[in-house]
XYZ file of C-alpha atoms in Angstrom:
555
model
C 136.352 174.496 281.452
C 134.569 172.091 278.958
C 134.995 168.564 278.158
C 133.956 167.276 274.674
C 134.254 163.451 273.617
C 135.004 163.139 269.946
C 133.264 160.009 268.804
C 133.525 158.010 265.437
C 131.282 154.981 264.399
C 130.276 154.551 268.421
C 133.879 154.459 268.988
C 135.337 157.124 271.725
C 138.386 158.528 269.243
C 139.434 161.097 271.758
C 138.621 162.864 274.668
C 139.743 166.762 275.742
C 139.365 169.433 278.616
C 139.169 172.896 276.935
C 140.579 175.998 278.450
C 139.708 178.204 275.756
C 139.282 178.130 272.416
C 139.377 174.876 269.755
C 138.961 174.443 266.162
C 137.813 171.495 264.607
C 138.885 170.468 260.800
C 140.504 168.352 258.460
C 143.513 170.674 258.022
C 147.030 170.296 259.840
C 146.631 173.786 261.155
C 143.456 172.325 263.123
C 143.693 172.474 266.999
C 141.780 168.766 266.221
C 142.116 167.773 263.069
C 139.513 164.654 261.888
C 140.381 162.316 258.877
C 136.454 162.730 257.052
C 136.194 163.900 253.985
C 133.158 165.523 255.080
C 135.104 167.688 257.374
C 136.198 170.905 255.604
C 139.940 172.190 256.534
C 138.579 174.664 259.443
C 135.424 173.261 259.872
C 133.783 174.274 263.959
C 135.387 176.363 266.700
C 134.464 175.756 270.260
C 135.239 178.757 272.462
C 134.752 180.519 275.283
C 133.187 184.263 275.865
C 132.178 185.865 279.250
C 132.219 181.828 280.918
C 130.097 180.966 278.378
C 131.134 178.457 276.150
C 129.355 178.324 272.206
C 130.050 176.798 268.986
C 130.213 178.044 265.229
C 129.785 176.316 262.040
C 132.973 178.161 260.148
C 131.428 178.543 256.788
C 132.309 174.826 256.579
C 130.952 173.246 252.477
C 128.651 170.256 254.612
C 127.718 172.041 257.611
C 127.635 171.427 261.332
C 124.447 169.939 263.126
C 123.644 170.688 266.808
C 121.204 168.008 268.038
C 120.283 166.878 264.660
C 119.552 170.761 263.967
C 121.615 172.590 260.980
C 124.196 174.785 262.668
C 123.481 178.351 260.986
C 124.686 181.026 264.100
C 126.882 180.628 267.262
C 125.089 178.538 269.578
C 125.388 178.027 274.037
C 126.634 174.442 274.680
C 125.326 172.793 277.252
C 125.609 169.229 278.975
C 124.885 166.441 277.055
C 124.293 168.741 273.210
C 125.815 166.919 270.508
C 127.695 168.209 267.303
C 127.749 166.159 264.152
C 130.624 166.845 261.259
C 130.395 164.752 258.722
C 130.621 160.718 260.322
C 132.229 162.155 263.635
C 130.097 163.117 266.558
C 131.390 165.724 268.985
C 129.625 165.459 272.565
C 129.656 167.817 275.466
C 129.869 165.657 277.959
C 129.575 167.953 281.094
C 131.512 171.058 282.659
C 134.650 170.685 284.497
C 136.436 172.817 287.301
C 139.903 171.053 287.811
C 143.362 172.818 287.378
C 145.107 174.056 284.274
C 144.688 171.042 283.131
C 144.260 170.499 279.054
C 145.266 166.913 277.995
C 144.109 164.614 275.692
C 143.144 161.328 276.051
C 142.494 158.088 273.892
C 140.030 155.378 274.213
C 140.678 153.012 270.954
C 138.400 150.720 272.161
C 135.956 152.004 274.208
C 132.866 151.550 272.479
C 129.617 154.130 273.788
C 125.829 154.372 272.871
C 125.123 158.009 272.247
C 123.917 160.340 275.504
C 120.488 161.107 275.967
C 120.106 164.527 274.697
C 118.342 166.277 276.957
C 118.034 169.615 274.960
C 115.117 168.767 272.403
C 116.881 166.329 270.128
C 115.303 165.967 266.850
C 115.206 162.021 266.401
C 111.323 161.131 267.265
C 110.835 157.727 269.847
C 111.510 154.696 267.804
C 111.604 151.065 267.875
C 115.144 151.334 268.655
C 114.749 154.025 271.487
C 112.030 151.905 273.164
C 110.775 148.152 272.224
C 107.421 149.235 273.099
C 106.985 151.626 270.180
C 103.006 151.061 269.569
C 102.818 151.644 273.298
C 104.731 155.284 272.826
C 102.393 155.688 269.816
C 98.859 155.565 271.699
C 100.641 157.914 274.681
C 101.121 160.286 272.415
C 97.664 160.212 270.659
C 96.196 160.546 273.989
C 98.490 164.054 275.015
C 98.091 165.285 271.588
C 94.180 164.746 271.497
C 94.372 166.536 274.969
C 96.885 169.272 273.358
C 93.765 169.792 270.869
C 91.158 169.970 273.124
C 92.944 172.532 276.090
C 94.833 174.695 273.566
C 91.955 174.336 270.731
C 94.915 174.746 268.032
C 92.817 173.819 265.217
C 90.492 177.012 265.394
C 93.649 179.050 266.376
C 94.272 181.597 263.756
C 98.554 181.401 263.560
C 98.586 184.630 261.419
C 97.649 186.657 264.497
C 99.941 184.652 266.802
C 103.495 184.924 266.802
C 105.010 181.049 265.850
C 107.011 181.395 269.299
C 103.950 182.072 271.316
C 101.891 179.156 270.045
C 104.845 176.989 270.624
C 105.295 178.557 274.196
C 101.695 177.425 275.099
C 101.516 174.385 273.638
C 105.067 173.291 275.266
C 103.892 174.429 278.545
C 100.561 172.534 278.091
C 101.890 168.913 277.371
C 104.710 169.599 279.882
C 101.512 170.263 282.420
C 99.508 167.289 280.789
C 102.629 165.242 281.125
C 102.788 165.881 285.366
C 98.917 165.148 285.453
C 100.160 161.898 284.322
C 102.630 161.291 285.773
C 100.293 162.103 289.518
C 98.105 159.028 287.718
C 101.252 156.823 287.693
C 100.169 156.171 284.124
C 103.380 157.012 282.403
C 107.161 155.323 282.370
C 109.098 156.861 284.364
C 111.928 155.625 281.863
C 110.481 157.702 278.607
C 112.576 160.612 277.576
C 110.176 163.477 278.025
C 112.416 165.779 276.035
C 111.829 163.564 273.201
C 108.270 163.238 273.980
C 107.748 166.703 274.357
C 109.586 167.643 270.949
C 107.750 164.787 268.671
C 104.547 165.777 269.768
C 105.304 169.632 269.239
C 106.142 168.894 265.709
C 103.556 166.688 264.916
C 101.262 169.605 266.357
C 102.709 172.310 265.203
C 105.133 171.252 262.609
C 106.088 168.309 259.840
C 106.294 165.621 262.290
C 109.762 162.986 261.953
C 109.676 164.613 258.640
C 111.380 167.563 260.323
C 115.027 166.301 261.119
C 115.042 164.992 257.668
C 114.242 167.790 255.768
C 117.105 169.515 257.933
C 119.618 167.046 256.689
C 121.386 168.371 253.743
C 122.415 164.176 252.460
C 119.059 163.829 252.215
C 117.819 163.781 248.351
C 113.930 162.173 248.955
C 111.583 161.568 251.358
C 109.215 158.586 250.756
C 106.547 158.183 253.551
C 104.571 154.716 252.885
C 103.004 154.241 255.977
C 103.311 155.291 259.733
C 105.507 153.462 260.688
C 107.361 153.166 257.084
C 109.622 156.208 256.386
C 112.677 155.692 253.988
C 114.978 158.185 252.701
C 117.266 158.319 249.382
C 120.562 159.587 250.912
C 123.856 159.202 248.291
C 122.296 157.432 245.565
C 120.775 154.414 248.010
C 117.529 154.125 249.468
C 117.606 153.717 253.398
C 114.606 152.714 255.596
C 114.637 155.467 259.036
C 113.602 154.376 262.304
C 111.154 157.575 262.162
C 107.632 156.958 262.866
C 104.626 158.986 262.727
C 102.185 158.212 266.225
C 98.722 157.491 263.606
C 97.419 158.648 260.444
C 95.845 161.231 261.973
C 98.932 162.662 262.340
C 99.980 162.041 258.728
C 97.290 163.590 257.742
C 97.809 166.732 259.844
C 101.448 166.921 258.241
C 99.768 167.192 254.794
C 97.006 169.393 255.259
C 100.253 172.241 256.488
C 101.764 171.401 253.192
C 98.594 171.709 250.957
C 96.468 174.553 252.650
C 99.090 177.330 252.054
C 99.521 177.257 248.468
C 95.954 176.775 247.849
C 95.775 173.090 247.502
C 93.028 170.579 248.563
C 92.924 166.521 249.397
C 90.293 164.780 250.518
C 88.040 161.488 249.563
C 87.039 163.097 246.281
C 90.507 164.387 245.209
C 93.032 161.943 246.698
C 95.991 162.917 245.195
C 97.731 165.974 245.238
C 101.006 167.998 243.879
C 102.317 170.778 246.461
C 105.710 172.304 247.449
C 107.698 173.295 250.933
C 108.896 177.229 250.771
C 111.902 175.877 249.756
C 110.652 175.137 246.541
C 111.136 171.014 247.181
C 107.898 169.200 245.498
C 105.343 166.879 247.747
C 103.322 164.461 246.034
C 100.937 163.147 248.191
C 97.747 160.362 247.754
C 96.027 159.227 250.479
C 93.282 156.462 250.976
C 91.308 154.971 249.682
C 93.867 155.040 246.726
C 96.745 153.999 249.449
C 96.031 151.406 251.359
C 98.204 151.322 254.127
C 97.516 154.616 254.924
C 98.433 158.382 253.929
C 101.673 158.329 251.892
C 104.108 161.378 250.996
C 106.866 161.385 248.353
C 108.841 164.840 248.611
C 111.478 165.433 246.387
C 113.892 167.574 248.263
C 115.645 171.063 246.385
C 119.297 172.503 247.677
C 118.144 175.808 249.488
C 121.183 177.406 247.031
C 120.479 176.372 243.786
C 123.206 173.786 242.011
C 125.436 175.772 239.136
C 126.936 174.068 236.138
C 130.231 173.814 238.735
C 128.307 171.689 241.349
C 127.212 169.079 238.254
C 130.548 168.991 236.936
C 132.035 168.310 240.721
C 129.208 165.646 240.811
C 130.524 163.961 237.590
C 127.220 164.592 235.419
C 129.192 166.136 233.050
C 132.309 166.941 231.931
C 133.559 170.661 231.190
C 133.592 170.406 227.557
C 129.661 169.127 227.691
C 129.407 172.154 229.508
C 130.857 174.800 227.173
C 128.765 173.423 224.383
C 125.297 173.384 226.377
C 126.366 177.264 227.252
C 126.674 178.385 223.599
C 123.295 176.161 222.689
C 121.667 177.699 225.580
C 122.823 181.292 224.939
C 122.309 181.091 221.339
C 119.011 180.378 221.483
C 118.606 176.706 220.588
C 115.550 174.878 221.777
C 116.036 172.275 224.120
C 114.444 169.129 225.525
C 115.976 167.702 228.545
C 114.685 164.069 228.495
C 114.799 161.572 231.419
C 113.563 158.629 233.607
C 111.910 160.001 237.155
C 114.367 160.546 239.708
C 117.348 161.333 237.389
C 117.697 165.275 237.922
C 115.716 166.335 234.725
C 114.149 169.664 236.913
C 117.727 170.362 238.482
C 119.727 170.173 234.848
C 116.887 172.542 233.308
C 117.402 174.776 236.202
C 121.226 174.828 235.761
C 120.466 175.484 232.058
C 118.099 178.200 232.629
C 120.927 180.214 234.388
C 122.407 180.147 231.321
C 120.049 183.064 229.191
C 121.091 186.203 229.350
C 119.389 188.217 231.789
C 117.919 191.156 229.508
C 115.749 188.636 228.559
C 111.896 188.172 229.171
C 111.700 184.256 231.154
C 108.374 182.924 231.720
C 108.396 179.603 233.394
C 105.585 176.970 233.444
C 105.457 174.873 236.140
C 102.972 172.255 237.765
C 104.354 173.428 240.950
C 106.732 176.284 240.905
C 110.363 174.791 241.751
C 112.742 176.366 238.853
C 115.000 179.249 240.898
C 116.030 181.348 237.814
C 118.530 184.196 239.188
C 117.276 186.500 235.966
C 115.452 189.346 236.975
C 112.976 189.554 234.158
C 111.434 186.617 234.977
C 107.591 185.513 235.202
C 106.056 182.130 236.917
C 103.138 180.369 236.376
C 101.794 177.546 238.190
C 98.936 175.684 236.913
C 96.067 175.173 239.432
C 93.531 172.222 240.153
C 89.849 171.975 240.341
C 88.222 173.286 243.622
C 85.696 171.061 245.148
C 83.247 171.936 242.794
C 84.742 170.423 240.141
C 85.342 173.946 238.895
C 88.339 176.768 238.017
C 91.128 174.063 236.597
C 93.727 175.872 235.150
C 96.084 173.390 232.988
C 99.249 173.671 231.466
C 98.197 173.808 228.141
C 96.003 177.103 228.930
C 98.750 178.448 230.575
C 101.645 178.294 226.909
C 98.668 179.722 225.491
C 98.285 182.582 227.665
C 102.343 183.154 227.556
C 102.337 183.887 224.055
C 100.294 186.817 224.339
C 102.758 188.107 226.998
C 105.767 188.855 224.626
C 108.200 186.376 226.123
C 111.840 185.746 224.553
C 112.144 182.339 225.866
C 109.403 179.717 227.647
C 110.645 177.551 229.917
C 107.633 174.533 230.585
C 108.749 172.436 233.794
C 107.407 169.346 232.199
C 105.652 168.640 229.265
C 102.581 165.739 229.911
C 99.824 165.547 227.094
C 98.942 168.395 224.727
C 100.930 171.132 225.812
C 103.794 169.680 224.283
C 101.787 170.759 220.873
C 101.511 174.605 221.943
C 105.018 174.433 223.280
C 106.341 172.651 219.614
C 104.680 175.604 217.899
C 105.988 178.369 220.414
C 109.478 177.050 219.728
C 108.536 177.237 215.980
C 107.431 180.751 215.612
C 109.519 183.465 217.231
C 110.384 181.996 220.829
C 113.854 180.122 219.963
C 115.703 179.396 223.227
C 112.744 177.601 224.839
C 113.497 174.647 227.491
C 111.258 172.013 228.263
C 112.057 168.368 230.018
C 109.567 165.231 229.317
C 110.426 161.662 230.809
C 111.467 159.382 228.614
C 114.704 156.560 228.355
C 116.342 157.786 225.541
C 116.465 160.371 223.186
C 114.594 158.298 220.244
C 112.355 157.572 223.064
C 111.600 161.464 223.478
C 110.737 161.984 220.005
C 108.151 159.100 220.104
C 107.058 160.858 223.367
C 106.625 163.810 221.527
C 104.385 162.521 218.957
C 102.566 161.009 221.459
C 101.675 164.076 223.477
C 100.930 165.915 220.321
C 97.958 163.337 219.245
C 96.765 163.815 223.015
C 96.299 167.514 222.253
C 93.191 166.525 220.147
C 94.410 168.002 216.864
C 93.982 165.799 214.053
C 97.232 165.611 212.248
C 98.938 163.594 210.056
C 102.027 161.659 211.534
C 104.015 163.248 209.285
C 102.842 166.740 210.017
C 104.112 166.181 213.468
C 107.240 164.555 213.152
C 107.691 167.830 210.642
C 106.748 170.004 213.321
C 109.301 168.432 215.499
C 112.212 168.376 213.509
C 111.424 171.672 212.608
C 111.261 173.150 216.731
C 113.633 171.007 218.435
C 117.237 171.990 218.181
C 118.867 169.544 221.027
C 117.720 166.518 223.157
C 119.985 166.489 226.580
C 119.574 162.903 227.864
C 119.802 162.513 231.521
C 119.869 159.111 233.223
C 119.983 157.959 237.111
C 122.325 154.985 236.996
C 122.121 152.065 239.441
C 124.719 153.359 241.625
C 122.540 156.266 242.372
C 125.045 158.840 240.577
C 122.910 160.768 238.437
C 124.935 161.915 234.482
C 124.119 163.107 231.480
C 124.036 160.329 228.860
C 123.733 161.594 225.934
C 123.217 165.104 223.680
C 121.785 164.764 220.526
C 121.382 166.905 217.989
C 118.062 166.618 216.036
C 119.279 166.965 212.194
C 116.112 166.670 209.704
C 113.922 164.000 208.420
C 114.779 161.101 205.646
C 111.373 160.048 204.526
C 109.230 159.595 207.934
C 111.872 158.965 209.653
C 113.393 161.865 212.100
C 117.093 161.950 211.876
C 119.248 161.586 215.315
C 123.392 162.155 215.869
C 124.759 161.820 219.409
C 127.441 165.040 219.942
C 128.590 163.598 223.032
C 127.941 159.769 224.996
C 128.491 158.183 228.529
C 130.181 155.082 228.078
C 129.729 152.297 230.841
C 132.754 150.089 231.656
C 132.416 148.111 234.638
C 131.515 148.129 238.036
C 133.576 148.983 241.264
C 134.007 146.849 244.246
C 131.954 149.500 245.966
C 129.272 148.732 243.235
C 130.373 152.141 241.541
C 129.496 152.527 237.993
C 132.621 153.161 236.172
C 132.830 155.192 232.366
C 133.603 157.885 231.228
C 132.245 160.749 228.662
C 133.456 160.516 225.136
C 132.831 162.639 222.071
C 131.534 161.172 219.004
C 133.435 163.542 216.642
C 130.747 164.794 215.188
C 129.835 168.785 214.670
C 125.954 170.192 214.955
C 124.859 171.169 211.732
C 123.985 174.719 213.975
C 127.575 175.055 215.240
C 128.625 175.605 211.458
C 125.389 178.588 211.160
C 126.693 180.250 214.216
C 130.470 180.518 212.939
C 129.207 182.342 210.002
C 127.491 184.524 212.301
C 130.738 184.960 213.987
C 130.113 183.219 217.422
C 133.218 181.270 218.463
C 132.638 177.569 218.881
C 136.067 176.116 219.757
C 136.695 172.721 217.328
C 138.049 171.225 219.920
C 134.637 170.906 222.200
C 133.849 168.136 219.714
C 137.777 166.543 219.461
């Protein structure tokens, strides 16, 4: 038999002996059925097979975590692992041999701290698992440095070791360094060596207290600002961890993993750096002397399954009728600029947008670092590259629209236009390659047309304002405007259609608006989307050419 101990908030909600098997879930039909609208309706069995009891996420919309781990196959239970779904906690408290009996029982008020999880729980030492956290930090400098020196792992080449194997050694080296220490009676006998062991295998071997993190799928950002500083953007609000890293050294360690496999370098004379994880989420990293309290990493954080025009209309960006239109301006090859502040979900709109072409079409993307996940399958990527440490073999944005119109794409998608680029992108746009998608940052959509005109003059080309405000009203077909409001909730504000020019002046109309009406108690913004009325000049072309536009998209 098992016994788990359902907990809510530190609050013991219910106790139970299992004979056999439970499921877990928000439904009625649930052998335990848990009021969180996290919880899907069957969301985790427990069960039992050959006296051996395991758990399994059932396909459930937020997932299960195991010690802090994402749940992703049937995993042994054993005393003291603990499940989380959604803001309940299930523990397994320890294995029973008593009767037939299977009862419940309730504990209102009981309050409990969580178990100490034996079985390499993710959460790093903290200031809350021990008051002496600077104390924790030089112990585990000192059995790292000695990890270093015994196993060497710096001049170990990985790609000819298997990941377990390395992981083996080292685990079995700090557990030996840890009894040498022990002998010394130079280390608490009241630390958690699990955790001990774990933190510094991951800071070895791995990302560090960045690793549970990047496992949690709440998690939007990651903003590192010093050692001992980690926050996290989780539902729209920033929250400061209790994660630490042991030193800078460490820190340091974490981003030279990130940088080194895509080709990347930091150091003194290039302190700044743009990378990615293989899961496509983008690192920005700068490191001293530019930051002063130390290294500091700012990782943006992608959904492993891409986000389809159905997850952003769930999320309230947009409504369904926004929607339809962007589909027919998307699939009728109308150039788009998706403009926005940073943070708002500019890179994740243009990526739902993208989906959009139709996919016997040629798609080269342009990226700074690759992170668009286009399901076409004629699709080519190109990442623009930095200067080695010769100063030498920069390969810029700008080169790289250049080089994509001599390789007979349909559409050009650039991640982000900076500085000149957005020229060679305006004139792509303007000479054959309708249907491109770009994003730029900027507050509004006037703002993005006097963004625009900006970048052009950066490209070096002496032109006349006018020229370029012709050029622009001329390429761009649509301006989506997408905004991150104070309440976290990211929306699309506006879509404007860009209509001509009246003397130097480029005309705008708004198609569709988010209107702000209030606040919640819950400091929710409240609105809602409205239409203006009014009809793209383009939806009237495409009816001649016989493509339904329904009127009453605009009504």
């Amino acid at each position: 038999m098992l016994e788990i101990k359902i907990v809510h908030r530190d609050t013991t909600i219910l106790t139970r002996i299992l004979e056999s098997q439970v499921i877990i879930g928000r439904s009625k039909d649930a052998d335990i059925k848990l009021e969180d609208n996290l919880c899907s309706r069957k969301h985790l069995k427990i069960y039992n097979q050959d006296n051996t009891w395991l758990a399994v996420d059932l396909n459930s919309s937020n997932g299960t975590f195991y010690n802090e781990r994402l749940l992703s196959e049937p995993v042994i239970l054993h005393e003291g692992d603990r499940l989380k779904i959604g803001f309940h906690e299930v523990f397994v408290k320890h294995m029973v041999n008593i009767g037939q009996t299977n009862g419940t029982r309730e504990f209102p008020e009981e309050k409990t701290n969580h178990p100490d999880l034996i079985h390499e729980p993710a959460l790093p030492y903290s200031v809350q698992q021990n008051k002496n956290a600077e104390k924790l930090d030089k112990l585990k400098q000192e059995i790292h440095g000695q990890l270093l020196d015994e196993l060497d792992l710096k001049n170990i080449d990985l790609s000819k070791l298997k990941t377990g194997e390395v992981r083996r050694k080292a685990i079995d080296t700090i557990k030996s360094i840890i009894c040498k220490l022990k002998a010394c009676n130079t280390l608490d006998g009241q630390i958690d060596e699990a955790s001990l062991v774990k933190d510094i295998i991951d800071e070895a071997l791995g990302l560090g207290s960045l690793e549970p993190l990047l496992e949690d799928k709440t998690i939007n950002e990651i903003m590192v600002n010093a050692k001992d500083q980690i926050y996290i953007e989780k539902n729209g609000r920033l929250e400061r961890t209790h994660l630490r890293f042991s030193s800078d050294r460490a820190i340091l360690n974490v981003i030279e993993r990130i940088v080194s496999p895509i080709g990347r370098r930091i150091d003194e004379s290039s302190p700044t750096v743009d990378a990615r994880l293989k899961d496509g989420s983008r690192v920005h990293v700068i490191i001293p002397p530019l930051a002063i309290k130390g290294p500091t990493i700012t990782i943006r954080k992608f959904s492993k399954t891409p986000y389809t025009i159905h997850d952003l209309i769930r999320f309230g960006s947009l409504t369904e009728k926004i929607a339809a239109f962007l589909e027919i301006t998307i699939r009728t090859r109308k150039n788009v600029v998706v403009s926005g502040g940073t943070g708002s979900g500019k890179t994740t709109l243009l990526n739902v947008l993208s989906n959009f072409i139709p996919a016997d079409e040629r798609i080269l993307t342009i990226e700074d670092s690759a992170e668009l996940k286009l399901n076409q399958p004629h699709v080519v990527s190109l990442e623009s590259r930095p200067a080695n440490t010769e100063g030498r073999g920069e390969i810029t944005i700008r080169e790289l629209v250049r080089n994509a119109l001599r390789m007979r794409p349909d559409r050009i998608i650039v991640g982000e236009c900076r500085g000149g680029e957005a020229l060679d992108m305006l004139q792509a746009m303007n000479t054959g390659h309708d249907g491109s998608l770009t994003t730029l940052h900027a507050n509004s959509p006037r703002d993005a047309l006097s963004r625009l005109e900006t970048m052009v003059l950066m490209s070096g080309m002496e032109l006349p304002m006018k020229a370029i405000k012709e050029q622009i009203k001329s390429s761009i077909d649509l301006i989506v405007q997408q905004t991150r409001f104070k309440d976290g909730v990211r929306r699309i504000s506006a879509v404007s259609e860009v209509q001509g020019m009246e003397g130097d002046t480029i005309i705008l109309q708004d198609i569709f608006l988010f209107e702000t009406s209030g606040v919640d108690p819950d400091g929710k913004i409240m609105g809602r989307f409205k239409s203006t009325g009014f009809v793209p000049k383009f939806v009237e072309e495409l009816r001649a050419h016989r493509v339904d536009v329904p009127q009453e998209i605009f009504q």
